[in-house]
Tab-separated table of C-alpha atoms in Angstrom:
chain	number	residue	atom	x	y	z
A	283	UNK	CA	0.000	0.000	0.000
A	284	UNK	CA	2.850	2.345	0.916
A	285	UNK	CA	4.764	1.577	-2.290
A	286	UNK	CA	1.608	2.170	-4.323
A	287	UNK	CA	1.120	5.527	-2.572
A	288	UNK	CA	4.725	6.479	-3.324
A	289	UNK	CA	4.400	5.605	-6.985
A	290	UNK	CA	1.160	7.608	-7.120
A	291	UNK	CA	2.901	10.675	-5.741
A	292	UNK	CA	5.717	10.350	-8.240
A	293	UNK	CA	3.268	10.202	-11.056
A	294	UNK	CA	1.696	13.504	-9.966
A	295	UNK	CA	2.764	16.893	-11.344
A	296	UNK	CA	5.822	18.485	-9.793
A	297	UNK	CA	3.524	21.202	-8.496
A	298	UNK	CA	2.111	18.708	-5.950
A	299	UNK	CA	3.565	18.625	-2.420
A	300	UNK	CA	3.037	16.351	0.581
A	301	UNK	CA	2.044	17.783	3.971
A	302	UNK	CA	1.126	15.452	6.882
A	303	UNK	CA	0.681	12.552	4.446
A	304	UNK	CA	-1.823	14.604	2.402
A	305	UNK	CA	-1.453	15.628	-1.208
A	306	UNK	CA	-1.642	19.389	-1.741
A	307	UNK	CA	-1.923	20.552	-5.301
A	308	UNK	CA	-0.496	23.985	-6.063
A	309	UNK	CA	-2.358	25.916	-8.715
A	310	UNK	CA	-0.379	28.602	-10.520
A	311	UNK	CA	-2.815	31.017	-12.148
A	312	UNK	CA	-2.015	34.088	-14.226
A	313	UNK	CA	-4.115	37.234	-14.177
A	314	UNK	CA	-4.022	40.057	-16.688
A	315	UNK	CA	-4.685	43.532	-15.309
A	316	UNK	CA	-5.534	46.330	-17.707
A	317	UNK	CA	-4.712	49.827	-16.481
A	318	UNK	CA	-6.697	52.769	-17.805
A	319	UNK	CA	-4.872	56.007	-18.603
A	320	UNK	CA	-6.239	59.448	-19.372
A	321	UNK	CA	-9.986	59.859	-18.953
A	322	UNK	CA	-11.404	57.830	-16.064
A	323	UNK	CA	-13.195	54.617	-17.054
A	324	UNK	CA	-15.867	53.305	-14.725
A	325	UNK	CA	-14.763	50.046	-13.091
A	326	UNK	CA	-11.244	50.178	-14.557
A	327	UNK	CA	-8.058	50.358	-12.505
A	328	UNK	CA	-6.325	53.656	-13.020
A	329	UNK	CA	-2.718	53.636	-14.163
A	330	UNK	CA	-0.718	54.668	-11.042
A	331	UNK	CA	1.651	56.660	-13.235
A	332	UNK	CA	-1.210	59.078	-13.994
A	333	UNK	CA	-1.278	60.464	-10.448
A	334	UNK	CA	2.477	61.105	-10.614
A	335	UNK	CA	2.129	63.735	-13.332
A	336	UNK	CA	1.392	67.403	-12.653
A	337	UNK	CA	1.115	70.036	-15.387
A	338	UNK	CA	2.903	67.688	-17.785
A	339	UNK	CA	5.853	66.989	-15.473
A	340	UNK	CA	6.361	63.484	-14.119
A	341	UNK	CA	7.311	63.321	-10.454
A	342	UNK	CA	10.925	62.427	-9.791
A	343	UNK	CA	14.255	63.633	-8.499
A	344	UNK	CA	15.808	64.821	-11.759
A	345	UNK	CA	17.322	67.952	-13.265
A	346	UNK	CA	14.257	68.685	-15.391
A	347	UNK	CA	12.051	69.035	-12.307
A	348	UNK	CA	14.606	70.901	-10.196
A	349	UNK	CA	16.175	73.232	-12.757
A	350	UNK	CA	13.993	76.272	-11.976
A	351	UNK	CA	14.383	76.191	-8.202
A	352	UNK	CA	18.118	75.488	-8.567
A	353	UNK	CA	18.532	78.468	-10.901
A	354	UNK	CA	16.577	80.592	-8.425
A	355	UNK	CA	18.829	79.589	-5.526
A	356	UNK	CA	21.917	80.204	-7.627
A	357	UNK	CA	20.819	83.647	-8.784
A	358	UNK	CA	19.409	84.857	-5.456
A	359	UNK	CA	21.688	83.171	-2.964
A	360	UNK	CA	24.705	82.330	-5.127
A	361	UNK	CA	24.409	78.712	-3.886
A	362	UNK	CA	25.078	79.999	-0.362
A	363	UNK	CA	22.689	77.514	1.203
A	364	UNK	CA	23.127	74.119	-0.390
A	365	UNK	CA	20.016	71.954	-0.320
A	366	UNK	CA	20.002	68.284	-1.451
A	367	UNK	CA	17.869	67.283	-4.422
A	368	UNK	CA	15.455	65.186	-2.352
A	369	UNK	CA	14.719	68.216	-0.152
A	370	UNK	CA	14.217	70.474	-3.181
A	371	UNK	CA	11.712	67.982	-4.590
A	372	UNK	CA	9.901	67.937	-1.254
A	373	UNK	CA	9.657	71.744	-1.346
A	374	UNK	CA	7.960	71.430	-4.738
A	375	UNK	CA	5.461	68.785	-3.596
A	376	UNK	CA	2.128	69.693	-2.011
A	377	UNK	CA	0.192	67.401	0.305
A	378	UNK	CA	-2.592	67.076	-2.272
A	379	UNK	CA	-0.277	65.387	-4.797
A	380	UNK	CA	-0.476	61.597	-5.291
A	381	UNK	CA	-2.804	61.231	-2.300
A	382	UNK	CA	-0.019	62.362	0.025
A	383	UNK	CA	2.068	59.274	-0.775
A	384	UNK	CA	5.215	61.284	-1.592
A	385	UNK	CA	7.251	63.452	0.809
A	386	UNK	CA	5.410	66.791	0.876
A	387	UNK	CA	6.212	70.287	2.109
A	388	UNK	CA	3.593	70.833	4.827
A	389	UNK	CA	5.883	70.706	7.888
A	390	UNK	CA	8.673	72.662	6.204
A	391	UNK	CA	6.090	75.272	5.215
A	392	UNK	CA	4.807	75.517	8.781
A	393	UNK	CA	8.319	76.210	10.106
A	394	UNK	CA	9.018	78.721	7.333
A	395	UNK	CA	5.707	80.545	7.783
A	396	UNK	CA	6.293	81.009	11.513
A	397	UNK	CA	9.842	82.291	10.922
A	398	UNK	CA	8.563	84.665	8.247
A	399	UNK	CA	5.832	86.084	10.504
A	400	UNK	CA	8.310	86.441	13.369
A	401	UNK	CA	10.748	88.419	11.229
A	402	UNK	CA	7.985	90.594	9.823
A	403	UNK	CA	6.903	91.387	13.390
A	404	UNK	CA	10.478	92.333	14.302
A	405	UNK	CA	10.680	94.576	11.250
A	406	UNK	CA	7.393	96.318	12.112
A	407	UNK	CA	8.355	96.827	15.761
A	408	UNK	CA	11.726	98.308	14.875
A	409	UNK	CA	10.174	101.023	12.723
A	410	UNK	CA	10.445	104.294	14.605
A	411	UNK	CA	7.166	105.471	16.069
A	412	UNK	CA	5.974	108.998	16.865
A	413	UNK	CA	3.174	107.645	19.022
A	414	UNK	CA	3.128	109.512	22.362
A	415	UNK	CA	2.990	106.313	24.389
A	416	UNK	CA	5.441	104.309	22.301
A	417	UNK	CA	7.859	102.175	24.330
A	418	UNK	CA	11.420	103.234	23.495
A	419	UNK	CA	10.008	104.691	20.288
A	420	UNK	CA	9.265	101.173	19.037
A	421	UNK	CA	6.344	100.634	16.702
A	422	UNK	CA	4.391	98.093	18.777
A	423	UNK	CA	1.108	99.626	17.624
A	424	UNK	CA	2.015	98.447	14.113
A	425	UNK	CA	1.471	94.821	15.119
A	426	UNK	CA	-1.768	93.564	13.627
A	427	UNK	CA	-1.956	96.472	11.190
A	428	UNK	CA	-2.823	96.134	7.509
A	429	UNK	CA	0.853	96.261	6.509
A	430	UNK	CA	1.802	93.694	9.118
A	431	UNK	CA	-0.830	91.206	7.969
A	432	UNK	CA	-0.331	91.708	4.240
A	433	UNK	CA	3.441	91.166	4.308
A	434	UNK	CA	2.975	87.465	5.013
A	435	UNK	CA	-0.235	87.079	3.003
A	436	UNK	CA	-0.545	84.175	0.584
A	437	UNK	CA	-1.443	86.604	-2.195
A	438	UNK	CA	1.818	88.564	-2.033
A	439	UNK	CA	3.901	85.433	-1.475
A	440	UNK	CA	2.311	83.913	-4.559
A	441	UNK	CA	3.048	87.060	-6.590
A	442	UNK	CA	6.690	86.800	-5.546
A	443	UNK	CA	6.771	83.101	-6.454
A	444	UNK	CA	5.172	83.789	-9.824
A	445	UNK	CA	7.591	86.621	-10.595
A	446	UNK	CA	10.444	84.145	-10.143
A	447	UNK	CA	8.677	81.404	-12.142
A	448	UNK	CA	8.788	79.044	-9.154
A	449	UNK	CA	5.195	77.961	-9.754
A	450	UNK	CA	6.025	76.484	-13.179
A	451	UNK	CA	7.015	73.074	-11.779
A	452	UNK	CA	4.989	72.253	-8.699
A	453	UNK	CA	3.488	68.894	-7.856
A	454	UNK	CA	-0.068	69.270	-6.580
A	455	UNK	CA	-3.488	67.886	-7.370
A	456	UNK	CA	-5.142	69.686	-10.244
A	457	UNK	CA	-8.908	69.891	-10.402
A	458	UNK	CA	-10.608	68.391	-13.429
A	459	UNK	CA	-10.656	70.752	-16.413
A	460	UNK	CA	-8.843	73.401	-14.367
A	461	UNK	CA	-7.183	75.920	-16.663
A	462	UNK	CA	-5.915	78.530	-14.217
A	463	UNK	CA	-3.412	78.281	-11.404
A	464	UNK	CA	-4.272	76.710	-8.093
A	465	UNK	CA	-5.231	78.998	-5.183
A	466	UNK	CA	-2.394	81.164	-3.891
A	467	UNK	CA	-2.527	79.335	-0.538
A	468	UNK	CA	-1.155	76.225	-2.234
A	469	UNK	CA	1.633	77.962	-4.159
A	470	UNK	CA	2.678	80.114	-1.208
A	471	UNK	CA	3.955	76.940	0.447
A	472	UNK	CA	6.837	76.883	-2.043
A	473	UNK	CA	8.547	79.912	-0.513
A	474	UNK	CA	7.598	79.183	3.099
A	475	UNK	CA	8.830	75.585	2.804
A	476	UNK	CA	12.047	76.883	1.214
A	477	UNK	CA	12.548	79.066	4.299
A	478	UNK	CA	11.854	76.037	6.483
A	479	UNK	CA	14.306	73.898	4.503
A	480	UNK	CA	17.079	76.492	4.850
A	481	UNK	CA	16.399	76.613	8.598
A	482	UNK	CA	16.517	72.832	8.889
A	483	UNK	CA	19.798	72.502	6.971
A	484	UNK	CA	21.674	75.726	7.793
A	485	UNK	CA	19.992	76.976	10.958
A	486	UNK	CA	17.575	79.714	12.010
A	487	UNK	CA	20.068	82.550	11.391
A	488	UNK	CA	20.543	81.500	7.777
A	489	UNK	CA	16.778	81.364	7.194
A	490	UNK	CA	16.322	84.807	8.770
A	491	UNK	CA	19.088	86.231	6.586
A	492	UNK	CA	17.270	84.895	3.525
A	493	UNK	CA	14.024	86.509	4.704
A	494	UNK	CA	15.646	89.864	5.466
A	495	UNK	CA	17.812	90.139	2.353
A	496	UNK	CA	15.537	88.588	-0.270
A	497	UNK	CA	11.908	88.181	0.766
A	498	UNK	CA	11.147	91.402	2.648
A	499	UNK	CA	12.869	93.804	0.196
A	500	UNK	CA	10.721	92.365	-2.607
A	501	UNK	CA	7.411	92.163	-0.749
A	502	UNK	CA	7.388	95.377	1.307
A	503	UNK	CA	7.071	97.723	-1.719
A	504	UNK	CA	4.030	95.704	-2.837
A	505	UNK	CA	2.525	96.066	0.631
A	506	UNK	CA	2.926	99.845	0.441
A	507	UNK	CA	1.277	99.906	-2.997
A	508	UNK	CA	-1.689	97.981	-1.621
A	509	UNK	CA	-1.894	100.260	1.396
A	510	UNK	CA	-1.896	103.378	-0.775
A	511	UNK	CA	-4.563	101.991	-3.090
A	512	UNK	CA	-6.691	101.049	-0.097
A	513	UNK	CA	-6.410	104.569	1.315
A	514	UNK	CA	-7.435	106.100	-2.009
A	515	UNK	CA	-10.499	103.863	-2.235
A	516	UNK	CA	-11.733	104.756	1.234
């Protein structure tokens, strides 16, 4: 009986195995999966590569994606603060992109935004005040003013970003049939996360120097223009 059982096992396919004197047949099946690209097809599995493309640029750590921000850093900072490519790509990636599956700039932006607001507050306070009750002639009453709030506004940060073409390559979710740029709140994270990245790699002093020598000199004149136009319209 045992010899018959042994000969029976040998005659089986090689895909059969023996476990606790039982014959287990392994079935190797192949499945073909068709991925749909472009327009969504009901019931079809979407090609994962589709969600890795934003405004015609495919996500990845390459020179094509990083050339604009690298040229910006070279022209504005003369490569003073060296940032690795993976960090530059993170600066250019919003949380909305690829369902948040890629490293995104939210935390860097938070750090940069707080540093920016802190330095704007210092700038406002240090403006000389003619207010009768000013402390050491410091402009504390300027805190919370129109100029104070507008200097760190998403609108003016976006205008600065756009003037330097930094919004050209930015990985974020684009609404269906959207023709215009995303809201300024999304694009403003490029510059605030850049500030945060400089702080994380080169320290708080380096980030503050970048704010004081590059960001504020370019944004403050715009704030004054807005203030003047607001006064005229009142």
